[in-house]
PDB file of C-alpha atoms in Angstrom:
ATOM      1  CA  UNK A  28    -100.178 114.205 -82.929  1.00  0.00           C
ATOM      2  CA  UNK A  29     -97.040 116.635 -83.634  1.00  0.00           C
ATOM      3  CA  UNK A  30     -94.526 114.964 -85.508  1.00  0.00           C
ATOM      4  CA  UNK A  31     -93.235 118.059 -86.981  1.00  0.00           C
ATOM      5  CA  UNK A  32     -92.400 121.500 -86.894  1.00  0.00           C
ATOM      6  CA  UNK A  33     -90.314 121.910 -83.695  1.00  0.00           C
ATOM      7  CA  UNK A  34     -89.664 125.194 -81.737  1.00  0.00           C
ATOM      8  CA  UNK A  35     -86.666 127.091 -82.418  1.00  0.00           C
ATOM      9  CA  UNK A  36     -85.292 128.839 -79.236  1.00  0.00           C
ATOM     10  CA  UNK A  37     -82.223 131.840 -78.834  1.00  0.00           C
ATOM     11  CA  UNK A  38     -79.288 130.552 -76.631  1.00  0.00           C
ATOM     12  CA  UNK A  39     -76.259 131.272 -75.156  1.00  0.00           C
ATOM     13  CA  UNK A  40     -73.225 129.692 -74.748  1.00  0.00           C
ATOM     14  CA  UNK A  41     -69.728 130.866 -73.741  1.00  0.00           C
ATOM     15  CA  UNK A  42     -70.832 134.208 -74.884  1.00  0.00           C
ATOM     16  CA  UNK A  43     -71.706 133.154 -78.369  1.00  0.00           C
ATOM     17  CA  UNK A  44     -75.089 133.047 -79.698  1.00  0.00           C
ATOM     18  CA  UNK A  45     -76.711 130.233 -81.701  1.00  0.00           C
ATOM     19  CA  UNK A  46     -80.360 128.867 -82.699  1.00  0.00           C
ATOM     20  CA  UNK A  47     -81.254 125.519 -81.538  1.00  0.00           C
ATOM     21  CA  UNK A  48     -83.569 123.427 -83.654  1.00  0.00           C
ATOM     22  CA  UNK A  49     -85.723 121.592 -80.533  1.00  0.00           C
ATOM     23  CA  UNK A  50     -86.641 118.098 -82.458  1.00  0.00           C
ATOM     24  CA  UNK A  51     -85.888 116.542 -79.036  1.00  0.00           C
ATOM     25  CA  UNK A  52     -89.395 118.464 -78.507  1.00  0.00           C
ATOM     26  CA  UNK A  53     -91.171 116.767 -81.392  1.00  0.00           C
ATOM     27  CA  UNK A  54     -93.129 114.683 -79.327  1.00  0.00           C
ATOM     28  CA  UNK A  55     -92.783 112.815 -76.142  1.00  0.00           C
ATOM     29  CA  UNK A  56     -91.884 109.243 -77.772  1.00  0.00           C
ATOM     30  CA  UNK A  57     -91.540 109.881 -81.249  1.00  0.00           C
ATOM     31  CA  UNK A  58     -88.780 112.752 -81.613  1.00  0.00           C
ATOM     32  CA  UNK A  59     -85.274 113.804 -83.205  1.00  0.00           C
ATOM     33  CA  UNK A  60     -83.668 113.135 -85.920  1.00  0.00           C
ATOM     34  CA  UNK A  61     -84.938 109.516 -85.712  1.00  0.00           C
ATOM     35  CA  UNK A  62     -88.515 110.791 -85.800  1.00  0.00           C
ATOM     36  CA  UNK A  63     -87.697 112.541 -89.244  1.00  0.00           C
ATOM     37  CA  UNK A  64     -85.858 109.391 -90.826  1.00  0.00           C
ATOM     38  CA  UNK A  65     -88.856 107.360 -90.159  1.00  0.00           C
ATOM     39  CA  UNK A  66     -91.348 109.773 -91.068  1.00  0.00           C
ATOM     40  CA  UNK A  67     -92.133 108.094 -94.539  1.00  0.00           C
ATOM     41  CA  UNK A  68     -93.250 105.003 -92.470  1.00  0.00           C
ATOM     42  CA  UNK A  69     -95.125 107.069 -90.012  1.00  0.00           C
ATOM     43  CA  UNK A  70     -97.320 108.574 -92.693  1.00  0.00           C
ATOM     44  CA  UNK A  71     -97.600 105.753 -94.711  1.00  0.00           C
ATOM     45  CA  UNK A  72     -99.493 102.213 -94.929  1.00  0.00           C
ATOM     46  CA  UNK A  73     -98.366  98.880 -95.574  1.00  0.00           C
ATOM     47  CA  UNK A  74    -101.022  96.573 -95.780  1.00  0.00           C
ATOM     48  CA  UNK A  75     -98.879  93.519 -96.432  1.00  0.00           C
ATOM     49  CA  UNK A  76     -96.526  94.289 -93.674  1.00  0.00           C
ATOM     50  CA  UNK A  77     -96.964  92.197 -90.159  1.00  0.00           C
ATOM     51  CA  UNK A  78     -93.035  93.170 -88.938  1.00  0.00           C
ATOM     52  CA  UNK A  79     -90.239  95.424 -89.172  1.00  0.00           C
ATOM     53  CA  UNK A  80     -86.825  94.211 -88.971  1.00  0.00           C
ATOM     54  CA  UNK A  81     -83.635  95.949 -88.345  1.00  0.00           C
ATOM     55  CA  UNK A  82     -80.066  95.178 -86.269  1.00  0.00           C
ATOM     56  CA  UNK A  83     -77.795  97.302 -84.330  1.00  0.00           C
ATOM     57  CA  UNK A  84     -76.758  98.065 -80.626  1.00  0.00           C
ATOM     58  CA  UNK A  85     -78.682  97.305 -77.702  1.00  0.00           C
ATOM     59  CA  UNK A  86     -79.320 101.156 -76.940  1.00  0.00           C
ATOM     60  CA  UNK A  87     -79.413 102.377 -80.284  1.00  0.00           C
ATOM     61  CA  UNK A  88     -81.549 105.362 -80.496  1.00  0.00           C
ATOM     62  CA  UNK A  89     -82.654 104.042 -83.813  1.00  0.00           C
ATOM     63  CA  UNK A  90     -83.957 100.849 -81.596  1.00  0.00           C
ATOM     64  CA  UNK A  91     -86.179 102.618 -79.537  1.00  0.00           C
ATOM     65  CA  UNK A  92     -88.139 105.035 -82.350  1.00  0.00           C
ATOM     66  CA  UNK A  93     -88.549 101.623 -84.295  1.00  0.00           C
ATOM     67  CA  UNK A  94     -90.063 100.287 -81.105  1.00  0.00           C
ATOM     68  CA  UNK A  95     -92.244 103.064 -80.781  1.00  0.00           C
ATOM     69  CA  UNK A  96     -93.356 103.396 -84.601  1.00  0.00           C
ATOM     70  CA  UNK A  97     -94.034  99.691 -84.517  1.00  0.00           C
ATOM     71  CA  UNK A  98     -96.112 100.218 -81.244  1.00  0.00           C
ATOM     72  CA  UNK A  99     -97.916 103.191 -83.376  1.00  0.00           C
ATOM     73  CA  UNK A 100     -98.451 100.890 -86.598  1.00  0.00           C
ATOM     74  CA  UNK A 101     -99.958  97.624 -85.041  1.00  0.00           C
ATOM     75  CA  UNK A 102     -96.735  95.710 -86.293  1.00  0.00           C
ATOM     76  CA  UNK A 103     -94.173  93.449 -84.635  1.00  0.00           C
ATOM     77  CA  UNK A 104     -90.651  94.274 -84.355  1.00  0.00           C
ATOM     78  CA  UNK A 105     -87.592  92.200 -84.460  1.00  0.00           C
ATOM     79  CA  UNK A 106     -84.040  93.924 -83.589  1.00  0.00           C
ATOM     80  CA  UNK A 107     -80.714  91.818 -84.146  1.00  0.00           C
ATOM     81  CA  UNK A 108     -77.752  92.674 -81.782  1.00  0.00           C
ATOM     82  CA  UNK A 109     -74.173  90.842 -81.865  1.00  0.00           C
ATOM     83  CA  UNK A 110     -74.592  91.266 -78.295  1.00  0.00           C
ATOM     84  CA  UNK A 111     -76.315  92.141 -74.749  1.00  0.00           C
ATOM     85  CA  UNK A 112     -74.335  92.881 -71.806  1.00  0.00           C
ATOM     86  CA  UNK A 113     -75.545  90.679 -69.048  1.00  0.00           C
ATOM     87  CA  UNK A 114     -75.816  93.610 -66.972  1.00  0.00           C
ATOM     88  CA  UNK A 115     -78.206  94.977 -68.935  1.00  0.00           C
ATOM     89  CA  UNK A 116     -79.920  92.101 -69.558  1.00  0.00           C
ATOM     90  CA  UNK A 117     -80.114  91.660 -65.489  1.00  0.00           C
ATOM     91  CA  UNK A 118     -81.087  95.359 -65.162  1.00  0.00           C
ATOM     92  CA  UNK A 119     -83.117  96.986 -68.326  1.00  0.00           C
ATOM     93  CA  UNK A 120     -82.117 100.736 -68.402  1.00  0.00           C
ATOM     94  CA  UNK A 121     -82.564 103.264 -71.052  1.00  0.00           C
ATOM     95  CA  UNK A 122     -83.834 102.657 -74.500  1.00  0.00           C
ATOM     96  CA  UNK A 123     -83.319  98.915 -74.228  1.00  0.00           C
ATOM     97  CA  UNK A 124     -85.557  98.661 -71.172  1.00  0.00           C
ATOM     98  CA  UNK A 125     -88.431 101.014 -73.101  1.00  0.00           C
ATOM     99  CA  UNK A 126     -88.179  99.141 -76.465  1.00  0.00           C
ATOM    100  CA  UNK A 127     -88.497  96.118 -74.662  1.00  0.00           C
ATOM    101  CA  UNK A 128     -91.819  97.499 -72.913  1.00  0.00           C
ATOM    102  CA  UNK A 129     -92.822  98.684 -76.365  1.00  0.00           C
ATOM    103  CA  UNK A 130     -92.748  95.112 -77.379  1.00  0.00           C
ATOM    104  CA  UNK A 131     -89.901  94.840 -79.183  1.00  0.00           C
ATOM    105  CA  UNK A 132     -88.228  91.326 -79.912  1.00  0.00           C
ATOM    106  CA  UNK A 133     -84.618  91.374 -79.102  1.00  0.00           C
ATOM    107  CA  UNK A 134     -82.813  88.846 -80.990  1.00  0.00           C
ATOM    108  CA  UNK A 135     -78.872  88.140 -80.220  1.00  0.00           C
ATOM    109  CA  UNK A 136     -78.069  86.479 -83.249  1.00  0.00           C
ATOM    110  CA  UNK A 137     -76.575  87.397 -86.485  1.00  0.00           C
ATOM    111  CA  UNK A 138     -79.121  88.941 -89.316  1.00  0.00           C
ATOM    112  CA  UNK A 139     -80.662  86.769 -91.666  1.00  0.00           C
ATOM    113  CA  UNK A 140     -79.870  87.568 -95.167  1.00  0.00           C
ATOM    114  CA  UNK A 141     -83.489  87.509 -96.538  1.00  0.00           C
ATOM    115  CA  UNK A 142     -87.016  87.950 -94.653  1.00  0.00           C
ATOM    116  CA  UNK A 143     -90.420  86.517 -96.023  1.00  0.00           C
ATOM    117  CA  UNK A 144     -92.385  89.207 -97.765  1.00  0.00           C
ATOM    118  CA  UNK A 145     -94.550  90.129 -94.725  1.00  0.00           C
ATOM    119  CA  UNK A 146     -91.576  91.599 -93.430  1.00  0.00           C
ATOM    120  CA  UNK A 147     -90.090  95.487 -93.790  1.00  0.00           C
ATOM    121  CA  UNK A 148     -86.305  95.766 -93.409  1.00  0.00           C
ATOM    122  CA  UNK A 149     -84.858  99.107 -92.193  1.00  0.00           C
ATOM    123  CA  UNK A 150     -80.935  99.626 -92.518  1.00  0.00           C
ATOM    124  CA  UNK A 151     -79.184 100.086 -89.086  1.00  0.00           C
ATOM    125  CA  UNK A 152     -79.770 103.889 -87.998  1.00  0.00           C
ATOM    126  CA  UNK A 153     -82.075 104.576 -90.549  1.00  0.00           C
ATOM    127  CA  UNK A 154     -79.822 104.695 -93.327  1.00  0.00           C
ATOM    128  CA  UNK A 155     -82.029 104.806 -96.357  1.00  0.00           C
ATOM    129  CA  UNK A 156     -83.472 106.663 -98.965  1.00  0.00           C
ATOM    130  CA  UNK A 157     -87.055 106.691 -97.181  1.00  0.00           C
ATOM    131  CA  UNK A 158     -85.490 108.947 -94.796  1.00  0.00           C
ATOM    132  CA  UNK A 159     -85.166 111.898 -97.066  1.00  0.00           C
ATOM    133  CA  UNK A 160     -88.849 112.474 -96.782  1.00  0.00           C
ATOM    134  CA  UNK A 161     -88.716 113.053 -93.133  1.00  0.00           C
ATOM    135  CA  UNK A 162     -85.528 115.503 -93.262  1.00  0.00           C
ATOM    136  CA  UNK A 163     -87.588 117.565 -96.814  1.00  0.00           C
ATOM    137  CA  UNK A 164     -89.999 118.290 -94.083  1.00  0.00           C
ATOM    138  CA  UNK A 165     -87.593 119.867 -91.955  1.00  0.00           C
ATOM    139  CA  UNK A 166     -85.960 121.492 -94.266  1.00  0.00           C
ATOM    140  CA  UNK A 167     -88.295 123.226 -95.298  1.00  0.00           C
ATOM    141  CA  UNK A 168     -89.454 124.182 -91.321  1.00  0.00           C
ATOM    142  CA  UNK A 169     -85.775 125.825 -91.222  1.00  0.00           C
ATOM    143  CA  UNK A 170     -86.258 127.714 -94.837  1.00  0.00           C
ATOM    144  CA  UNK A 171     -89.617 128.949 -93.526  1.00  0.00           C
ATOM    145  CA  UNK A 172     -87.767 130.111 -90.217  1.00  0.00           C
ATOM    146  CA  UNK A 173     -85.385 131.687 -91.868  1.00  0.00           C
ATOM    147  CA  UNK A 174     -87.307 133.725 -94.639  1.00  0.00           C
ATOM    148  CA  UNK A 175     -89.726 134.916 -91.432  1.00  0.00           C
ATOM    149  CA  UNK A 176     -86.955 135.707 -89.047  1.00  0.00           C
ATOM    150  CA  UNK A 177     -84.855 137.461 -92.082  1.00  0.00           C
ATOM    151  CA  UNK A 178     -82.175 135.393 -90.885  1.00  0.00           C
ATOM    152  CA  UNK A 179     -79.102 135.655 -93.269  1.00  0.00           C
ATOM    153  CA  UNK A 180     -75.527 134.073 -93.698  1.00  0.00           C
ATOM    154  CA  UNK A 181     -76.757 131.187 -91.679  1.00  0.00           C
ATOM    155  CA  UNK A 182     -74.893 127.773 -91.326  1.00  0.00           C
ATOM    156  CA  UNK A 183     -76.429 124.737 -89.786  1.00  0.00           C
ATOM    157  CA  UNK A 184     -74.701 122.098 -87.539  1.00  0.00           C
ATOM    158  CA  UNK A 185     -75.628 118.487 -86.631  1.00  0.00           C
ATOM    159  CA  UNK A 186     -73.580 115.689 -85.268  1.00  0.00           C
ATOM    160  CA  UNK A 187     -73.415 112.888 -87.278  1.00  0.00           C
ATOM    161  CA  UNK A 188     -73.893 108.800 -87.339  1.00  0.00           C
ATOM    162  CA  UNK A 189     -74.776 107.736 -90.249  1.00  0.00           C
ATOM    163  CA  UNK A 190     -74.829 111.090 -91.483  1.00  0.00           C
ATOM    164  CA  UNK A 191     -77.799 110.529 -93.189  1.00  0.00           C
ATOM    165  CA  UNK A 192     -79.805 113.082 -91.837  1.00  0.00           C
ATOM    166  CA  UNK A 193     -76.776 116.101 -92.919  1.00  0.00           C
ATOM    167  CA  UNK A 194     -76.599 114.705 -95.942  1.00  0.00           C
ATOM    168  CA  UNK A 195     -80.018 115.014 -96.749  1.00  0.00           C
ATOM    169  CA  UNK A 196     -80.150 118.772 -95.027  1.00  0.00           C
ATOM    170  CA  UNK A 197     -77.891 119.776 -97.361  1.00  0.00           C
ATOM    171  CA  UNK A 198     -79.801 118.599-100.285  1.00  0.00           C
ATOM    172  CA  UNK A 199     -82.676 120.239 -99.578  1.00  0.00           C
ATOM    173  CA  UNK A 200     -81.165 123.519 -98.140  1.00  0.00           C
ATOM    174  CA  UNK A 201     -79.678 126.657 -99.479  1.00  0.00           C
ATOM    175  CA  UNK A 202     -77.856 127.219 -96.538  1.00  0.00           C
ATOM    176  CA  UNK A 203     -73.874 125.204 -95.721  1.00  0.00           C
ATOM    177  CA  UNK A 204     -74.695 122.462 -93.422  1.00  0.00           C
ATOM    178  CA  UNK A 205     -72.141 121.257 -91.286  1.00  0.00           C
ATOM    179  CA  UNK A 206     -70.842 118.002 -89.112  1.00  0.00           C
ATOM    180  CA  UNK A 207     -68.620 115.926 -87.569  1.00  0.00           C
ATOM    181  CA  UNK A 208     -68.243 112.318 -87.435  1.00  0.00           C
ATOM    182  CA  UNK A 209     -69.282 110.834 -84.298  1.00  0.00           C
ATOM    183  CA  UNK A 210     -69.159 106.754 -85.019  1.00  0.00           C
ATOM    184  CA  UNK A 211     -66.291 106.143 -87.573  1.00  0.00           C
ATOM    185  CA  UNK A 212     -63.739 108.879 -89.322  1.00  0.00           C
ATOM    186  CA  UNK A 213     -64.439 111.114 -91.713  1.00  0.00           C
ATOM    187  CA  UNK A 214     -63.716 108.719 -94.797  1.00  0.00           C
ATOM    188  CA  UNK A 215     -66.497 106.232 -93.015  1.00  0.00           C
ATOM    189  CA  UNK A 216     -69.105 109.173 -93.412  1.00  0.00           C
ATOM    190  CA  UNK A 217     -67.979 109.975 -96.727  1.00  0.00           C
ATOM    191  CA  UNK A 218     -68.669 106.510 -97.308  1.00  0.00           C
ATOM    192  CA  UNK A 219     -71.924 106.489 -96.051  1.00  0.00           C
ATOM    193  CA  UNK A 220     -72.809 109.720 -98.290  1.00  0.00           C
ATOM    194  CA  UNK A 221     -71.831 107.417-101.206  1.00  0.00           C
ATOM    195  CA  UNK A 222     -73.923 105.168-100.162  1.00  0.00           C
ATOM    196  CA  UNK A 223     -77.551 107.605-100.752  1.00  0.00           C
ATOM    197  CA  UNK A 224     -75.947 110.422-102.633  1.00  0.00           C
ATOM    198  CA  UNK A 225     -73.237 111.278-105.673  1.00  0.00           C
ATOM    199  CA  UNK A 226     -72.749 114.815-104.584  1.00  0.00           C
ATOM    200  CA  UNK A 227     -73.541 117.628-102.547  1.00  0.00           C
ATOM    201  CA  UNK A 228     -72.202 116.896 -99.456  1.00  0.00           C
ATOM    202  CA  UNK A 229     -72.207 118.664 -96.034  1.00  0.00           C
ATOM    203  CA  UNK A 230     -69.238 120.182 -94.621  1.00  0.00           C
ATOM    204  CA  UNK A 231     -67.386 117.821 -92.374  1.00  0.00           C
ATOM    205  CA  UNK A 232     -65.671 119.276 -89.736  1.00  0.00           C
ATOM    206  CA  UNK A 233     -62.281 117.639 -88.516  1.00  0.00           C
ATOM    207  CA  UNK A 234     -62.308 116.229 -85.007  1.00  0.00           C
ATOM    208  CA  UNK A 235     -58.864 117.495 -83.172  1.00  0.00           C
ATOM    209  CA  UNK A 236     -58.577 113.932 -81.929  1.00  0.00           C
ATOM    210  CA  UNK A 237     -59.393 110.242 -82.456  1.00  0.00           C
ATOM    211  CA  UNK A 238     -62.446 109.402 -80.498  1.00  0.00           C
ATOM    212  CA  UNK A 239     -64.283 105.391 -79.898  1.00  0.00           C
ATOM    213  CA  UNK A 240     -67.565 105.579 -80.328  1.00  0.00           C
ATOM    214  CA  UNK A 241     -69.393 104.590 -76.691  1.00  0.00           C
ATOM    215  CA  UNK A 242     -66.417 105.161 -75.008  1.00  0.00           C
ATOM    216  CA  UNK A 243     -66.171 107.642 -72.086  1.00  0.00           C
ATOM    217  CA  UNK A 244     -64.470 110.940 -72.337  1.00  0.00           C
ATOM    218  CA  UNK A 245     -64.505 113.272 -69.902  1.00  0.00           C
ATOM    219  CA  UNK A 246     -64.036 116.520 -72.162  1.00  0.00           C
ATOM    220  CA  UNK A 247     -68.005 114.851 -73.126  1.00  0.00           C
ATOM    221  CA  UNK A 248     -69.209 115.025 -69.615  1.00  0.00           C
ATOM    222  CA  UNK A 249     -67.746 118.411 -68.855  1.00  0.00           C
ATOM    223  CA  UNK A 250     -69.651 119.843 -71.517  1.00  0.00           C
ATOM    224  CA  UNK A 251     -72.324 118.060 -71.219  1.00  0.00           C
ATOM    225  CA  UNK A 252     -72.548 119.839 -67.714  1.00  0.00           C
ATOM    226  CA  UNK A 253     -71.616 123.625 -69.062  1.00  0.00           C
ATOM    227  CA  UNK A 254     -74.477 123.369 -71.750  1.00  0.00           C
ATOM    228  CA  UNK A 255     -77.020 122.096 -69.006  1.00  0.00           C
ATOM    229  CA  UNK A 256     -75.854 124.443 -66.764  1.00  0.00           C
ATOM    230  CA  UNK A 257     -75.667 127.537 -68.915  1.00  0.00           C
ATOM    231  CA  UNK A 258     -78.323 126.720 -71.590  1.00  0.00           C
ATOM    232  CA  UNK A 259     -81.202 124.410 -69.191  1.00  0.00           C
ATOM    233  CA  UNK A 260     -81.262 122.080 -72.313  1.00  0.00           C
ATOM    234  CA  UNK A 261     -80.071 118.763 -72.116  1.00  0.00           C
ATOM    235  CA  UNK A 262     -78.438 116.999 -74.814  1.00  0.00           C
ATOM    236  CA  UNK A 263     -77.306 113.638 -75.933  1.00  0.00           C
ATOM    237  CA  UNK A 264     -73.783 112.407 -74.516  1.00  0.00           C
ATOM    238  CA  UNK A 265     -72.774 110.169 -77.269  1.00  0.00           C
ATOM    239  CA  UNK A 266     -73.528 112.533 -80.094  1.00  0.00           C
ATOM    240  CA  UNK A 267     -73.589 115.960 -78.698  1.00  0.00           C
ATOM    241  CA  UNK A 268     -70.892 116.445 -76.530  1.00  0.00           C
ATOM    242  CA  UNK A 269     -68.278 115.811 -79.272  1.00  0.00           C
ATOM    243  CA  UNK A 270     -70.981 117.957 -82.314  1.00  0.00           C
ATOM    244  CA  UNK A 271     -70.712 120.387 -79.829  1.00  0.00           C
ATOM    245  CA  UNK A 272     -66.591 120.197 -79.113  1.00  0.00           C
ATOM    246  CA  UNK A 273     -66.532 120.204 -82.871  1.00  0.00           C
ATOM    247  CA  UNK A 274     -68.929 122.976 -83.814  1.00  0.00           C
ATOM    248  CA  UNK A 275     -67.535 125.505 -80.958  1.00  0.00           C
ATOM    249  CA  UNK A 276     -64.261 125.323 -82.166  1.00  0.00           C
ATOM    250  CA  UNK A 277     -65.310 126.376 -85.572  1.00  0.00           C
ATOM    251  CA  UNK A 278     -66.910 128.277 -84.722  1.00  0.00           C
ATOM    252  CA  UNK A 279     -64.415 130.044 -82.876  1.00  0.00           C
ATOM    253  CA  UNK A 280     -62.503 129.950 -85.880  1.00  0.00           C
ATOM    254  CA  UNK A 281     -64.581 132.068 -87.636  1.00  0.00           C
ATOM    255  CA  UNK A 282     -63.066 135.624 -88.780  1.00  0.00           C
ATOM    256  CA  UNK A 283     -66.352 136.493 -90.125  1.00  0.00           C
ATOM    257  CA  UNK A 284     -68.716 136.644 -86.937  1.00  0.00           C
ATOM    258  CA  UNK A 285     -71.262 138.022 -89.233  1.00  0.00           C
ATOM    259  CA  UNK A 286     -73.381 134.156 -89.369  1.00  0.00           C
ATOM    260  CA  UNK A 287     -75.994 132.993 -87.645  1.00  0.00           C
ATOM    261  CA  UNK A 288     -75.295 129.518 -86.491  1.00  0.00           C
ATOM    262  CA  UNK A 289     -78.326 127.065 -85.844  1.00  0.00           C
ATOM    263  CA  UNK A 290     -77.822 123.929 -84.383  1.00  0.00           C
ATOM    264  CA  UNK A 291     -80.129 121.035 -84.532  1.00  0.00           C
ATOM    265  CA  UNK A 292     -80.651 119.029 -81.330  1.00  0.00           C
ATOM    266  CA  UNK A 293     -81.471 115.545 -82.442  1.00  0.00           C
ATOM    267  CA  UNK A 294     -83.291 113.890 -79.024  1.00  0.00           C
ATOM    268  CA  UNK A 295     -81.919 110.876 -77.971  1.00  0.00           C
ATOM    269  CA  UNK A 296     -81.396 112.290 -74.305  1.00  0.00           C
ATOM    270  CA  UNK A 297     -83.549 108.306 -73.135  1.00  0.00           C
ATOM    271  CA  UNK A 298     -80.097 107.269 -73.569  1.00  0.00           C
ATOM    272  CA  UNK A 299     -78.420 109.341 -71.196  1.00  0.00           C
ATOM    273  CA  UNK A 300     -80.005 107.357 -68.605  1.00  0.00           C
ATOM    274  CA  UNK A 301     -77.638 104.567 -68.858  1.00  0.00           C
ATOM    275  CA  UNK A 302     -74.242 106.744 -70.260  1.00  0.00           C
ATOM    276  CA  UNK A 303     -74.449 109.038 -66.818  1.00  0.00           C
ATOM    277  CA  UNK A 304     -74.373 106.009 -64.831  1.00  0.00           C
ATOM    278  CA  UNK A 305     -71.156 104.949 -66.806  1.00  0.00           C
ATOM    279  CA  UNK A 306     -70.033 108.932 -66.486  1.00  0.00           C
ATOM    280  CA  UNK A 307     -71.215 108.809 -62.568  1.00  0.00           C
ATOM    281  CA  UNK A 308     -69.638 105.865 -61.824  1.00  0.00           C
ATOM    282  CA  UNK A 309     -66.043 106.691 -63.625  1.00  0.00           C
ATOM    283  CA  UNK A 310     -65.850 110.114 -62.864  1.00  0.00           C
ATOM    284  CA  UNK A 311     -67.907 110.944 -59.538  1.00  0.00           C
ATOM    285  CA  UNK A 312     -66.775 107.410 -57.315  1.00  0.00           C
TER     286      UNK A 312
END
């Protein structure tokens, strides 16, 4: 099975050109940036291992790959949440309805603060050092891309969470990798840098406005729309709408339009399912 080395396609969008990095193509459950965090797990055995554990929201992206790995591996898999809407505990939608099909056990309880020794814990979103093996691999796909394609003054964009996956990008790349911070501020994803890394960061691009993660915006639905519309690729509402808001207007800013700019779709479109009904609802009554 491909779990690497996604297609990079030529775009357009209002009139400016840019690479996107497909790894919503990876493969049909296992894909995006989630696919890459998790790839050390993918590749390797535990024998000792019966379960993994993590915690988060109830349509984390991060919930569903786990599901999916888990289903891969042969293990169990136990996901804390602080909460489940009873609406979507009535009616399973998105990537709570296919983790739970992928046998995941949803527990709405706090996390425990040890687990017996048969059990693997993975930090919410894949925030861990494991993950840098994954995002090496791609790395390296976008160095080989580049060297190929003779691609020069290139600068790399991602949204970010955690930010894990930027961080580690920019590591293991010559090129300036940039984002934005899509679930805290900017001193939150700093934070989280800290966390894996002294130095070296990615560029983090200032957001012109305050925004609450999971909340709707319709500047996020409108161009979620134009890039549909004008590029045939969907992307993810919750991350990409505001990368992208970010990442035009530097781009924008840019005196020099000598760069190539290459941004990296990250999958998670399963969860669109349940944000357009939110958008749909709000927005299109």
């Amino acid at each position: 099975m491909n779990y690497t080395n996604s297609p990079i396609q030529k775009i357009t969008f209002n009139n400016q050109k840019y690479f996107i990095k497909r790894d919503d193509l990876l493969h049909n459950d296992f894909s995006g940036n989630k696919a890459r965090k998790f790839y050390y797990y993918l590749i390797n055995d535990f024998p000792n291992i019966k379960k993994i554990i993590s915690s988060g929201s109830a349509q984390s992206n991060a919930m569903y790959s786990l599901s999916v790995l888990c289903k891969i591996k042969g293990l169990e898999f136990d996901y804390y949440v602080d909460h489940i809407a009873s609406y979507l505990k009535e009616n399973p939608i998105g990537n709570y309805k296919f983790a739970l099909e992928n046998g995941m056990n949803i527990i709405e309880k706090d996390l425990p603060n040890s687990f017996d020794e048969e059990s693997l814990f993975i930090s919410e979103g894949g925030a861990v050092v494991e993950a840098s093996v994954g995002i090496e691999v791609l790395a390296n796909e976008i160095k080989t891309w580049a060297e190929e394609q003779n691609i020069k003054n290139l600068k790399i964009f991602l949204p970010s969470g955690t930010g894990t996956t930027s961080l580690y990008l920019q590591k293991y790349l010559p090129f300036e990798v940039l984002t934005c911070a899509c679930v805290g501020d900017e001193d939150y994803l700093k934070k989280q840098f800290l966390e894996l890394e002294k130095d070296n960061f990615p560029t983090i691009l200032q957001r012109e406005k305050k925004y609450h993660f999971g909340k709707l915006y319709k500047e996020f639905y409108d161009i979620h729309k134009e890039l549909l519309t004008q590029t045939n690729i969907e992307f993810d509402l919750l991350y990409d709408s505001l990368g992208w808001i970010c990442f035009e207007n530097y781009v924008n800013s840019q005196k020099n339009r000598d760069y190539n700019f290459l941004y990296i779709h990250q999958g998670g479109v399963i969860g669109n399912v349940s944000m357009l009904e939110r958008y749909n609802y709000k927005y299109n009554k």
